[in-house]
Coordinates of C-alpha atoms in Angstrom, one line a residue:
Chain V
X46 CA -12.8 -3.3 -26.9
X47 CA -10.8 -3.0 -23.7
X48 CA -12.8 0.1 -22.7
X49 CA -15.9 -2.0 -22.7
X50 CA -14.4 -4.7 -20.5
X51 CA -13.1 -2.1 -18.2
X52 CA -16.2 -0.4 -17.7
X53 CA -18.1 -3.8 -17.0
X54 CA -15.1 -4.5 -14.2
X55 CA -15.4 -0.8 -13.0
X56 CA -19.5 -1.7 -12.3
X57 CA -18.8 -4.8 -11.0
X58 CA -16.3 -4.1 -8.4
X59 CA -18.1 -1.0 -7.4
X60 CA -21.3 -2.7 -6.5
X61 CA -19.3 -5.2 -4.6
X62 CA -17.7 -2.3 -2.6
X63 CA -21.0 -0.4 -2.2
X64 CA -22.4 -3.8 -0.7
X65 CA -19.6 -4.2 1.6
X66 CA -19.6 -0.7 2.7
X67 CA -23.0 -0.6 3.3
X68 CA -22.9 -3.7 5.4
X69 CA -20.4 -1.8 7.8
X70 CA -23.1 0.9 8.0
X71 CA -20.2 3.4 7.1
X72 CA -21.2 7.2 6.0
X73 CA -21.5 8.2 2.5
X74 CA -18.3 9.4 2.1
X75 CA -16.8 6.1 3.0
X76 CA -19.1 4.0 0.9
X77 CA -18.0 6.3 -2.1
X78 CA -14.3 5.7 -0.8
X79 CA -14.5 1.8 -0.9
X80 CA -16.7 1.8 -4.0
X81 CA -13.8 3.9 -5.6
X82 CA -10.9 2.0 -4.2
X83 CA -12.2 -1.3 -5.1
X84 CA -13.1 -0.2 -8.8
X85 CA -9.7 1.4 -9.3
X86 CA -7.3 0.0 -7.1
X87 CA -6.1 -3.1 -9.4
X88 CA -6.3 -0.9 -12.5
X89 CA -4.1 1.6 -10.8
X90 CA -1.3 -0.9 -9.7
X91 CA -1.6 -2.5 -13.0
X92 CA -1.0 1.1 -14.5
X93 CA 1.9 1.9 -12.2
X94 CA 3.7 -1.5 -12.7
X95 CA 3.4 -1.5 -16.4
X96 CA 4.5 2.4 -16.5
X97 CA 1.4 3.2 -18.5
X98 CA 0.5 6.8 -17.9
X99 CA -2.0 8.4 -17.9
X100 CA -3.8 6.4 -15.3
X101 CA -6.8 4.7 -16.6
X102 CA -9.3 6.9 -14.6
X103 CA -7.2 9.9 -15.1
X104 CA -7.6 9.1 -19.0
X105 CA -11.3 8.5 -18.8
X106 CA -12.7 11.0 -16.5
X107 CA -16.2 9.6 -17.0
X108 CA -15.1 6.4 -15.0
X109 CA -14.7 8.6 -11.8
X110 CA -18.1 9.9 -12.6
X111 CA -19.5 6.6 -13.3
X112 CA -18.4 5.7 -9.5
X113 CA -19.8 8.7 -8.1
X114 CA -23.2 8.2 -9.8
X115 CA -23.5 4.8 -8.7
X116 CA -22.8 5.9 -5.0
X117 CA -25.8 8.4 -5.5
X118 CA -28.2 5.8 -7.2
X119 CA -27.1 2.9 -5.4
X120 CA -28.9 3.4 -2.2
X121 CA -32.3 2.9 -3.2
X122 CA -31.3 0.1 -5.7
X123 CA -29.6 -1.7 -2.6
X124 CA -33.0 -1.0 -0.7
X125 CA -35.1 -2.9 -3.3
X126 CA -32.7 -5.5 -2.9
X127 CA -33.6 -8.2 -0.2
X128 CA -30.9 -9.1 2.3
X129 CA -30.5 -12.7 1.2
X130 CA -29.9 -11.4 -2.5
X131 CA -26.6 -9.3 -0.8
X132 CA -24.5 -12.2 -0.9
X133 CA -25.3 -13.4 -4.2
X134 CA -24.9 -10.3 -6.0
X135 CA -22.0 -9.8 -4.1
X136 CA -20.3 -12.8 -5.0
X137 CA -21.7 -12.4 -8.4
X138 CA -20.0 -8.8 -9.1
X139 CA -16.9 -9.7 -7.2
X140 CA -16.2 -12.8 -9.4
X141 CA -17.0 -10.7 -12.7
X142 CA -14.7 -7.9 -11.5
X143 CA -12.1 -10.4 -11.0
X144 CA -12.2 -12.0 -14.4
X145 CA -12.7 -8.7 -16.4
X146 CA -9.9 -6.9 -14.7
X147 CA -7.7 -10.2 -14.7
X148 CA -7.6 -10.3 -18.5
X149 CA -7.3 -6.7 -19.1
X150 CA -4.1 -7.0 -16.9
X151 CA -2.8 -9.9 -18.7
X152 CA -3.7 -8.4 -22.3
X153 CA -1.9 -5.1 -21.8
X154 CA 1.1 -6.8 -20.1
X155 CA 1.2 -9.0 -23.2
X156 CA 0.9 -5.8 -25.3
X157 CA 4.1 -4.4 -23.6
X158 CA 5.8 -8.1 -24.7
X159 CA 6.4 -9.2 -21.3
X160 CA 7.4 -12.9 -20.6
X161 CA 4.3 -15.3 -20.2
X162 CA 4.9 -15.8 -16.5
X163 CA 4.9 -12.0 -15.9
X164 CA 1.8 -11.6 -18.0
X165 CA 0.1 -14.2 -15.8
X166 CA 0.9 -12.5 -12.5
X167 CA 0.2 -8.9 -13.9
X168 CA -3.3 -10.4 -14.6
X169 CA -3.5 -12.1 -11.2
X170 CA -2.4 -8.9 -9.4
X171 CA -4.7 -6.7 -11.3
X172 CA -7.7 -8.9 -10.6
X173 CA -7.2 -9.5 -7.2
X174 CA -5.9 -6.2 -5.6
X175 CA -9.0 -4.1 -5.9
X176 CA -11.0 -6.6 -3.9
X177 CA -8.2 -6.8 -1.3
X178 CA -7.9 -3.2 -0.7
X179 CA -12.0 -3.3 -0.4
X180 CA -11.5 -5.9 2.3
X181 CA -8.5 -4.0 4.2
X182 CA -10.7 -0.8 4.4
X183 CA -13.5 -2.7 5.5
X184 CA -11.0 -4.0 8.2
X185 CA -11.6 -7.7 7.3
X186 CA -9.0 -10.4 6.4
X187 CA -8.8 -10.2 2.7
X188 CA -11.2 -12.7 1.0
X189 CA -8.5 -14.2 -1.1
X190 CA -6.3 -15.1 2.1
X191 CA -9.1 -16.1 4.4
X192 CA -11.5 -18.6 2.8
X193 CA -9.8 -21.5 1.5
X194 CA -11.5 -21.5 -1.8
X195 CA -10.1 -20.8 -5.1
X196 CA -9.7 -17.2 -5.8
X197 CA -6.3 -16.1 -7.3
X198 CA -6.1 -19.7 -8.6
X199 CA -9.1 -18.8 -11.0
X200 CA -7.6 -15.8 -12.3
X201 CA -4.3 -17.7 -12.7
X202 CA -6.0 -20.4 -14.7
X203 CA -8.1 -18.1 -16.6
X204 CA -4.8 -15.9 -17.9
X205 CA -3.4 -19.0 -19.2
X206 CA -6.5 -19.7 -20.7
X207 CA -6.3 -16.2 -22.4
X208 CA -2.7 -16.8 -23.4
X209 CA -3.5 -20.0 -24.8
X210 CA -6.2 -18.6 -27.0
X211 CA -3.9 -15.7 -28.0
X212 CA -1.1 -18.5 -28.7
X213 CA -3.1 -20.6 -31.4
X214 CA -4.2 -17.3 -33.2
X215 CA -7.7 -16.9 -31.9
X216 CA -9.5 -13.3 -32.3
X217 CA -8.8 -11.0 -29.3
X218 CA -12.5 -10.6 -28.2
X219 CA -12.6 -14.6 -28.3
X220 CA -9.5 -15.0 -26.2
X221 CA -10.8 -12.1 -23.6
X222 CA -14.1 -13.9 -23.4
X223 CA -12.6 -17.2 -22.8
X224 CA -10.4 -16.0 -20.5
X225 CA -12.4 -14.0 -18.4
X226 CA -15.5 -16.3 -18.6
X227 CA -13.3 -19.0 -17.3
X228 CA -12.2 -17.0 -14.3
X229 CA -15.5 -16.0 -13.3
X230 CA -17.1 -19.4 -14.1
X231 CA -14.4 -20.9 -12.0
X232 CA -15.1 -18.6 -9.1
X233 CA -18.8 -19.3 -9.0
X234 CA -18.6 -22.8 -9.6
X235 CA -15.8 -23.2 -6.5
X236 CA -18.4 -21.2 -4.6
X237 CA -21.5 -23.3 -5.4
X238 CA -19.7 -26.3 -5.1
X239 CA -17.7 -25.4 -2.2
X240 CA -14.4 -26.5 -3.5
X241 CA -11.5 -26.2 -1.0
X242 CA -7.7 -25.6 -1.6
X243 CA -5.8 -28.2 -0.2
X244 CA -3.4 -26.8 2.8
X245 CA 0.1 -26.6 2.3
X246 CA 1.5 -30.0 3.4
X247 CA 3.7 -29.4 6.5
X248 CA 4.8 -31.7 9.3
X249 CA 6.2 -29.0 11.6
X250 CA 5.1 -29.4 14.9
X251 CA 3.8 -26.4 17.0
Chain A
X32 CA 27.2 -8.6 -9.0
X33 CA 23.7 -7.0 -8.2
X34 CA 22.1 -9.9 -9.7
X35 CA 23.5 -12.4 -7.3
X36 CA 22.8 -10.2 -4.4
X37 CA 19.3 -10.1 -5.5
X38 CA 18.8 -13.7 -5.8
X39 CA 20.3 -14.3 -2.4
X40 CA 17.8 -11.6 -1.0
X41 CA 14.8 -13.1 -2.9
X42 CA 15.7 -16.7 -1.6
X43 CA 16.4 -15.7 2.0
X44 CA 12.9 -13.6 2.0
X45 CA 11.1 -16.2 0.1
X46 CA 11.8 -18.8 2.8
X47 CA 10.9 -16.4 5.7
X48 CA 7.7 -15.8 4.0
X49 CA 6.9 -19.5 3.7
X50 CA 8.0 -20.4 7.1
X51 CA 5.5 -17.7 8.6
X52 CA 2.6 -18.4 6.2
X53 CA 3.0 -22.2 7.0
X54 CA 2.6 -21.0 10.7
X55 CA -0.6 -19.6 9.9
X56 CA -1.8 -22.9 8.3
X57 CA -2.4 -21.0 5.0
X58 CA -3.3 -23.1 1.9
X59 CA -0.7 -23.1 -0.9
X60 CA -2.1 -20.2 -2.8
X61 CA -1.6 -18.1 0.6
X62 CA 1.7 -19.4 0.9
X63 CA 2.8 -18.7 -2.4
X64 CA 1.6 -15.1 -2.3
X65 CA 3.2 -14.4 0.9
X66 CA 6.6 -15.6 -0.5
X67 CA 6.0 -13.8 -3.6
X68 CA 5.0 -10.6 -1.6
X69 CA 8.2 -10.7 0.8
X70 CA 10.5 -11.4 -1.9
X71 CA 9.4 -8.8 -4.4
X72 CA 7.7 -6.3 -2.3
X73 CA 10.9 -4.3 -1.4
X74 CA 12.2 -4.2 -4.7
X75 CA 9.3 -3.2 -6.3
X76 CA 8.6 -0.1 -4.0
X77 CA 12.5 0.6 -4.9
X78 CA 12.0 0.2 -8.8
X79 CA 8.9 2.2 -8.5
X80 CA 10.3 4.9 -6.4
X81 CA 13.7 5.2 -8.5
X82 CA 11.5 5.1 -11.6
X83 CA 13.3 1.8 -12.7
X84 CA 11.8 0.1 -15.5
X85 CA 11.2 -2.6 -16.2
X86 CA 10.7 -3.8 -12.7
X87 CA 13.6 -6.2 -11.6
X88 CA 11.0 -9.3 -11.3
X89 CA 9.7 -8.6 -15.3
X90 CA 13.3 -8.1 -16.3
X91 CA 14.4 -11.4 -14.8
X92 CA 11.3 -13.8 -15.2
X93 CA 13.4 -16.6 -13.7
X94 CA 12.9 -14.8 -10.2
X95 CA 9.4 -15.5 -10.2
X96 CA 9.9 -19.2 -11.4
X97 CA 12.4 -19.3 -8.5
X98 CA 9.8 -18.6 -5.8
X99 CA 7.3 -20.7 -7.4
X100 CA 10.1 -23.6 -7.3
X101 CA 10.4 -22.9 -3.8
X102 CA 7.0 -23.0 -2.7
X103 CA 6.8 -26.3 -4.2
X104 CA 10.0 -27.9 -2.5
X105 CA 9.7 -26.2 0.1
X106 CA 7.0 -28.1 1.8
X107 CA 9.2 -31.5 2.3
X108 CA 12.2 -29.2 3.0
X109 CA 10.2 -27.5 5.8
X110 CA 9.1 -30.6 7.0
X111 CA 12.4 -32.1 7.4
X112 CA 13.1 -29.1 9.8
X113 CA 12.4 -29.4 13.4
X114 CA 10.2 -26.9 14.9
X115 CA 13.0 -25.3 17.3
X116 CA 14.7 -24.6 14.0
X117 CA 11.9 -22.8 12.4
X118 CA 12.5 -19.7 14.6
X119 CA 16.3 -19.6 14.0
X120 CA 16.2 -20.2 10.1
X121 CA 13.5 -17.4 9.8
X122 CA 15.5 -15.1 12.1
X123 CA 18.4 -15.7 9.9
X124 CA 17.0 -15.6 6.5
X125 CA 14.8 -12.5 7.5
X126 CA 18.4 -11.0 8.5
X127 CA 19.9 -11.9 5.3
X128 CA 17.2 -10.6 3.2
X129 CA 17.2 -7.1 4.9
X130 CA 21.0 -6.7 4.6
X131 CA 20.9 -7.6 1.0
X132 CA 18.1 -5.6 -0.1
X133 CA 19.0 -2.8 1.8
X134 CA 22.4 -2.5 0.2
X135 CA 20.8 -3.1 -3.3
X136 CA 18.5 -0.2 -2.9
X137 CA 21.2 2.0 -1.6
X138 CA 23.4 1.0 -4.8
X139 CA 20.8 1.8 -7.0
X140 CA 20.0 5.1 -5.6
X141 CA 23.6 6.1 -5.5
X142 CA 23.9 5.0 -9.1
X143 CA 21.0 7.5 -9.8
X144 CA 23.1 10.3 -8.1
X145 CA 20.7 11.2 -5.4
X146 CA 21.8 12.8 -2.2
X147 CA 23.2 10.8 0.4
X148 CA 20.3 10.9 3.0
X149 CA 17.8 9.7 -0.1
X150 CA 20.2 6.9 -0.8
X151 CA 20.1 5.7 3.2
X152 CA 16.3 6.0 3.2
X153 CA 16.1 4.3 -0.1
X154 CA 18.1 1.4 1.4
X155 CA 16.3 1.2 4.7
X156 CA 12.8 1.3 2.6
X157 CA 13.7 -1.6 0.3
X158 CA 15.2 -3.7 2.9
X159 CA 12.4 -3.0 5.5
X160 CA 9.2 -3.3 3.2
X161 CA 9.1 -7.0 2.2
X162 CA 9.0 -8.0 5.7
X163 CA 6.3 -5.4 6.7
X164 CA 4.0 -6.6 4.0
X165 CA 4.7 -10.3 5.0
X166 CA 3.5 -9.1 8.5
X167 CA 0.6 -7.4 7.3
X168 CA -0.6 -10.2 4.9
X169 CA -0.3 -12.6 7.9
X170 CA -2.2 -10.2 10.0
X171 CA 0.4 -9.3 12.6
X172 CA 1.7 -6.0 13.8
X173 CA 4.9 -5.7 11.7
X174 CA 8.5 -6.9 13.3
X175 CA 9.9 -3.8 12.5
X176 CA 7.6 -2.1 14.9
X177 CA 6.4 -4.4 17.3
X178 CA 9.6 -5.8 19.0
X179 CA 11.9 -2.9 20.7
X180 CA 14.8 -4.2 18.9
X181 CA 16.9 -2.8 16.3
X182 CA 15.6 -3.8 12.4
X183 CA 15.4 -0.6 10.6
X184 CA 18.0 0.6 12.6
X185 CA 20.5 -2.1 11.2
X186 CA 19.7 -1.2 7.8
X187 CA 20.1 2.3 8.5
X188 CA 23.9 1.8 10.0
X189 CA 24.5 -0.5 7.3
X190 CA 23.8 1.8 4.3
X191 CA 26.1 4.4 6.1
X192 CA 28.7 2.0 6.1
X193 CA 28.0 0.9 2.5
X194 CA 28.4 4.8 1.5
X195 CA 31.3 5.1 3.6
X196 CA 33.3 2.3 1.9
X197 CA 32.3 3.7 -1.2
X198 CA 33.3 7.1 -0.8
X199 CA 36.9 5.8 0.5
X200 CA 37.3 4.4 -3.1
X201 CA 36.9 0.5 -1.9
X202 CA 36.1 -2.1 -4.6
X203 CA 32.2 -2.4 -5.3
X204 CA 32.1 -5.6 -3.9
X205 CA 33.8 -5.1 -0.6
X206 CA 31.5 -2.1 -0.1
X207 CA 28.5 -4.5 -0.8
X208 CA 29.6 -7.2 1.8
X209 CA 30.7 -4.6 4.5
X210 CA 27.3 -3.0 4.2
X211 CA 25.2 -6.0 3.7
X212 CA 27.3 -8.0 6.6
X213 CA 27.1 -5.0 9.0
X214 CA 23.3 -5.1 8.7
X215 CA 22.9 -8.8 9.1
X216 CA 25.5 -9.0 11.4
X217 CA 23.8 -6.3 13.7
X218 CA 20.3 -7.6 13.4
X219 CA 21.8 -11.1 14.3
X220 CA 23.5 -9.7 17.3
X221 CA 20.7 -7.7 18.5
X222 CA 18.6 -10.8 18.7
X223 CA 21.0 -13.2 20.4
X224 CA 22.0 -10.2 22.8
X225 CA 18.7 -8.9 23.3
X226 CA 19.4 -5.3 22.7
X227 CA 16.6 -2.8 23.1
X228 CA 16.2 0.3 21.7
X229 CA 15.1 3.3 24.4
X230 CA 11.6 4.2 23.9
X231 CA 11.2 7.7 22.5
X232 CA 11.7 10.1 25.9
X233 CA 8.4 11.9 26.8
X234 CA 6.9 13.5 29.5
X235 CA 3.3 13.7 28.9
X236 CA 0.6 12.5 31.2
X237 CA -2.1 9.9 29.7
Chain O
X283 CA 5.4 29.3 -3.4
X284 CA 4.4 25.6 -3.6
X285 CA 7.6 24.8 -1.5
X286 CA 6.7 26.9 1.2
X287 CA 3.2 25.4 1.4
X288 CA 4.8 21.8 1.4
X289 CA 7.0 22.7 4.3
X290 CA 4.0 23.8 6.2
X291 CA 2.2 20.8 5.4
X292 CA 5.2 18.4 6.3
X293 CA 6.0 20.1 9.5
X294 CA 2.1 19.9 10.5
X295 CA 1.9 16.0 9.4
X296 CA 5.2 15.1 11.2
X297 CA 4.2 16.7 14.3
X298 CA 0.6 14.8 14.1
X299 CA 2.8 11.8 13.5
X300 CA 5.1 12.3 16.5
X301 CA 2.2 12.8 18.8
X302 CA 0.6 9.7 17.5
X303 CA 3.2 7.5 17.8
X304 CA 4.3 9.0 21.3
X305 CA 1.0 8.1 22.5
X306 CA 1.5 4.8 21.4
X307 CA 4.5 4.5 23.5
X308 CA 6.9 3.5 20.2
X309 CA 10.7 3.5 20.5
X310 CA 12.6 6.2 18.8
X311 CA 12.7 4.5 15.2
X312 CA 9.2 3.7 15.3
X313 CA 8.4 7.6 16.2
X314 CA 10.6 8.6 13.0
X315 CA 9.1 6.0 10.8
X316 CA 5.6 7.1 11.6
X317 CA 6.5 10.9 11.0
X318 CA 8.5 10.5 8.1
X319 CA 5.5 8.3 6.3
X320 CA 3.0 10.5 7.7
X321 CA 4.6 13.6 6.4
X322 CA 5.6 11.9 3.0
X323 CA 3.1 9.3 2.3
X324 CA 0.6 11.6 0.4
X325 CA 3.2 13.7 -1.5
X326 CA 4.9 10.4 -2.7
X327 CA 1.4 8.9 -3.8
X328 CA 0.8 12.0 -5.5
X329 CA 4.0 12.1 -7.4
X330 CA 3.8 8.4 -8.2
X331 CA 0.2 8.9 -9.7
X332 CA 1.0 12.1 -11.4
X333 CA 4.6 10.6 -12.8
X334 CA 6.4 13.3 -11.3
X335 CA 10.1 12.5 -10.8
X336 CA 12.4 12.9 -8.7
X337 CA 10.0 12.4 -5.9
X338 CA 9.6 15.8 -4.0
X339 CA 11.5 14.6 -0.8
X340 CA 14.5 13.3 -3.3
X341 CA 14.4 16.7 -5.0
X342 CA 14.5 18.6 -1.5
X343 CA 16.6 16.1 0.6
X344 CA 16.4 18.9 3.0
X345 CA 12.8 17.8 4.1
X346 CA 14.2 14.6 5.2
X347 CA 16.6 16.1 7.4
X348 CA 13.6 18.4 8.5
X349 CA 11.6 15.3 9.8
X350 CA 14.9 13.6 11.3
X351 CA 15.4 17.2 13.5
X352 CA 11.5 17.4 14.5
X353 CA 12.0 13.8 15.6
X354 CA 15.1 14.6 18.0
X355 CA 13.9 18.2 19.2
X356 CA 10.3 16.9 19.4
X357 CA 10.7 15.2 22.6
X358 CA 11.4 17.7 25.0
X359 CA 8.7 20.3 23.1
X360 CA 6.0 17.4 23.7
X361 CA 7.1 17.1 27.2
X362 CA 6.7 20.5 27.6
X363 CA 2.9 20.3 26.4
X364 CA 0.4 19.0 28.8
X365 CA -1.7 16.1 27.9
X366 CA -4.9 18.2 27.3
X367 CA -3.3 20.1 24.6
X368 CA -1.9 17.1 22.8
X369 CA -5.3 16.5 21.4
X370 CA -6.0 20.0 20.3
X371 CA -2.4 20.2 18.9
X372 CA -2.9 16.9 16.9
X373 CA -6.1 18.1 15.3
X374 CA -5.1 21.2 14.6
X375 CA -1.6 20.3 12.7
X376 CA -3.8 17.5 11.1
X377 CA -6.3 19.8 9.7
X378 CA -3.3 22.2 8.7
X379 CA -1.7 19.2 6.7
X380 CA -5.0 18.0 5.1
X381 CA -5.7 21.6 3.9
X382 CA -2.0 22.4 2.5
X383 CA -1.4 18.8 1.0
X384 CA -5.0 18.8 -0.7
X385 CA -4.0 22.0 -2.4
X386 CA -0.5 21.1 -3.4
X387 CA -2.0 17.8 -4.9
X388 CA -4.7 19.9 -6.9
X389 CA -2.3 22.4 -7.9
X390 CA 0.0 20.0 -9.5
X391 CA -2.6 17.7 -11.2
X392 CA -4.1 21.1 -12.5
X393 CA -0.7 22.0 -13.9
X394 CA -0.6 18.8 -15.8
X395 CA -3.8 19.7 -17.3
X396 CA -5.8 17.1 -16.1
X397 CA -10.1 16.9 -16.1
X398 CA -11.5 18.9 -13.0
X399 CA -12.9 15.8 -11.4
X400 CA -9.1 14.2 -11.5
X401 CA -7.9 17.3 -10.1
X402 CA -10.1 17.2 -7.2
X403 CA -9.7 13.6 -6.6
X404 CA -5.8 13.9 -6.6
X405 CA -6.2 16.8 -4.0
X406 CA -8.3 14.6 -1.9
X407 CA -5.9 11.4 -2.2
X408 CA -2.8 13.6 -1.7
X409 CA -4.4 15.1 1.5
X410 CA -5.9 12.0 3.2
X411 CA -3.2 9.4 2.5
X412 CA -0.5 10.5 4.8
X413 CA -2.9 10.6 7.8
X414 CA -4.2 7.2 6.8
X415 CA -1.0 5.6 6.6
X416 CA -0.2 7.2 10.1
X417 CA -3.6 5.2 11.6
X418 CA -2.6 2.3 9.6
X419 CA 0.8 2.0 11.4
X420 CA -0.4 3.0 14.7
X421 CA -2.7 0.0 14.3
X422 CA -6.0 2.0 14.3
X423 CA -8.8 2.2 12.1
X424 CA -8.0 5.5 9.9
X425 CA -9.8 8.4 11.2
X426 CA -11.1 9.5 7.9
X427 CA -13.4 5.9 7.7
X428 CA -13.9 5.8 11.8
X429 CA -15.7 9.0 12.9
X430 CA -18.6 10.2 11.1
X431 CA -17.3 13.6 10.7
X432 CA -16.2 15.2 7.3
X433 CA -12.7 14.8 6.6
X434 CA -12.3 13.9 3.0
X435 CA -15.3 16.1 2.2
X436 CA -13.5 18.9 3.5
X437 CA -10.6 18.3 1.0
X438 CA -13.0 17.6 -1.4
X439 CA -14.9 21.2 -1.0
X440 CA -11.6 22.8 -0.6
X441 CA -10.2 21.6 -3.9
X442 CA -13.3 22.9 -5.7
X443 CA -12.9 26.4 -4.1
X444 CA -9.4 26.4 -5.3
X445 CA -10.5 25.4 -9.0
X446 CA -12.9 28.2 -8.7
X447 CA -10.8 30.9 -7.5
X448 CA -8.3 29.8 -10.2
X449 CA -11.2 29.4 -13.0
X450 CA -12.2 33.2 -12.2
X451 CA -8.8 34.4 -13.0
X452 CA -7.6 34.9 -9.3
X453 CA -3.8 35.0 -8.2
X454 CA -2.3 31.6 -7.5
X455 CA -1.6 32.6 -3.9
X456 CA -5.2 33.9 -3.6
X457 CA -6.4 30.5 -4.7
X458 CA -4.0 28.5 -2.8
X459 CA -5.1 30.3 0.6
X460 CA -8.9 29.8 0.0
X461 CA -8.7 26.4 -1.0
X462 CA -6.5 25.4 1.9
X463 CA -8.0 27.8 4.2
X464 CA -11.6 26.3 3.5
X465 CA -10.2 22.9 3.8
X466 CA -8.5 23.6 7.2
X467 CA -11.3 25.7 8.3
X468 CA -14.2 23.2 7.6
X469 CA -12.3 20.6 9.4
X470 CA -11.9 22.5 12.6
X471 CA -15.3 23.7 12.3
X472 CA -16.8 20.3 11.9
X473 CA -14.8 19.3 15.1
X474 CA -15.6 21.9 17.3
X475 CA -19.3 22.0 16.0
X476 CA -19.5 18.2 16.1
X477 CA -20.8 17.9 12.9
X478 CA -21.6 14.4 11.3
X479 CA -22.2 13.0 8.0
X480 CA -25.6 11.2 7.4
X481 CA -25.1 7.5 7.3
X482 CA -25.6 6.1 3.6
X483 CA -29.4 5.6 3.5
X484 CA -30.2 1.9 3.2
X485 CA -33.0 -0.5 4.0
X486 CA -31.2 -3.9 3.9
X487 CA -32.2 -6.0 6.9
X488 CA -29.1 -7.5 8.7

């Protein structure tokens, strides 16, 4: 179950990394590096913080091959895609990866019997970190800090939904779908409705 | 004992993160993220390097609530503060967090019976890392690299003071106060006296 | 055996860090920090990912003293060096550190009986990460992403050579020399011949 989620999240984030790196006109090594770091960054931080060894991409070496393969076949695929699609596919894969990784982080933290607020923070960190690294490597201010639209907040809400479903005794797969679906859905909704987070109220003069 | 120090360091660094993020006009999620990362970055790196699990903010979930609470009540508090105070409070909280975290890192490394030079480096890294992350997230060159005034050097000296007091058999609380006080005091002194570190001597032509 | 490699890699990377930081006219604390992070960054990440404790620079505290000493004696040495040499020494030490750390990462991952692709990735990450941190601290786009010349690719090939020698039952020291030599040699060759990596083929309009 968790394996399927992880594969989905890896593919989604790897593609978002490919698109972003291709836009920067990186060479093939750079494109692979960005895809690799985006796909594995969040999960690696999760495993280090939760003390899970071997790391998920060490345990499942096929994940590394998967990203290597995506880099090779990604080029003609992206070539087929018209430019105005790139933005949408990018946003969609990014939202999918966010939701799936957030729930996987929360599920593993819950299995380690951590307190609820920590479960939620682990979910948020796991979901957000891969995308942050992608943007840092591409020399951008991370999306999560830059646009004033909900990103980490979606993962935050989704993780509480996941915990809620789990608390009322729902089937694990149902809790996962609810949590990941809420996160991804909220993010896509926020993008299409152009929701804004209110700035932090302050009265200091500058 | 160490708990009290950590709470003090967390509050000090979280406030410095709040001020810095508020200056950048970040939204509430960004402000919380910066406060969270500033308060927990150094200690998390310390725990990962020293192989201490659970992480200190997983073990004490109230710390996470504390930062969450500070973010919520911080806004009106900062609003009360006039702008010309912001710089001073920022420097003060930053210096306090530096001293307290540096000593906590050194104390834990010493408890793990590491060699002295490693104890000192752990103290410096723990003290400095949270502030570095805060500046990186706010897209600044980290203070520690930018201004030519002693920062890491204060933590370096303070950790040796802490080791010295411990070596002559002083009470732990005395060693902690001496080490943290030296670090914080040196930093504040350096700021107010405008001390400069001499540049690294070199003769290379550019 | 691995100790000698590590010392060589540390010296090489520390010198490359010294040169880069001196160019930025950093103060002595900044120069030491950059040298320290460049020399220990890759190995620390390797130890954290492979769950090896104590960290290699905690186990061998003399490494820390070594870098501290290099920073102190480095200044007159660099002063003797004419400027047009600085670039060459920088490239040479960087290539040496890359080769030695890559093989050390691959060797330790192999000793932990990881799958081959993971062994190679560990080697590449260990070799590359120190230099990436150096460039990030010096506020540059990392060399590995910027110039379109092979860097990570050299480590990638060198690690496979190392695995190949090991697989056919060669002596460990021979495999190490072959792997590190291939990496360093390829990197130097790539620089002097001005080899370029082809950009990732794509047809998206911008």
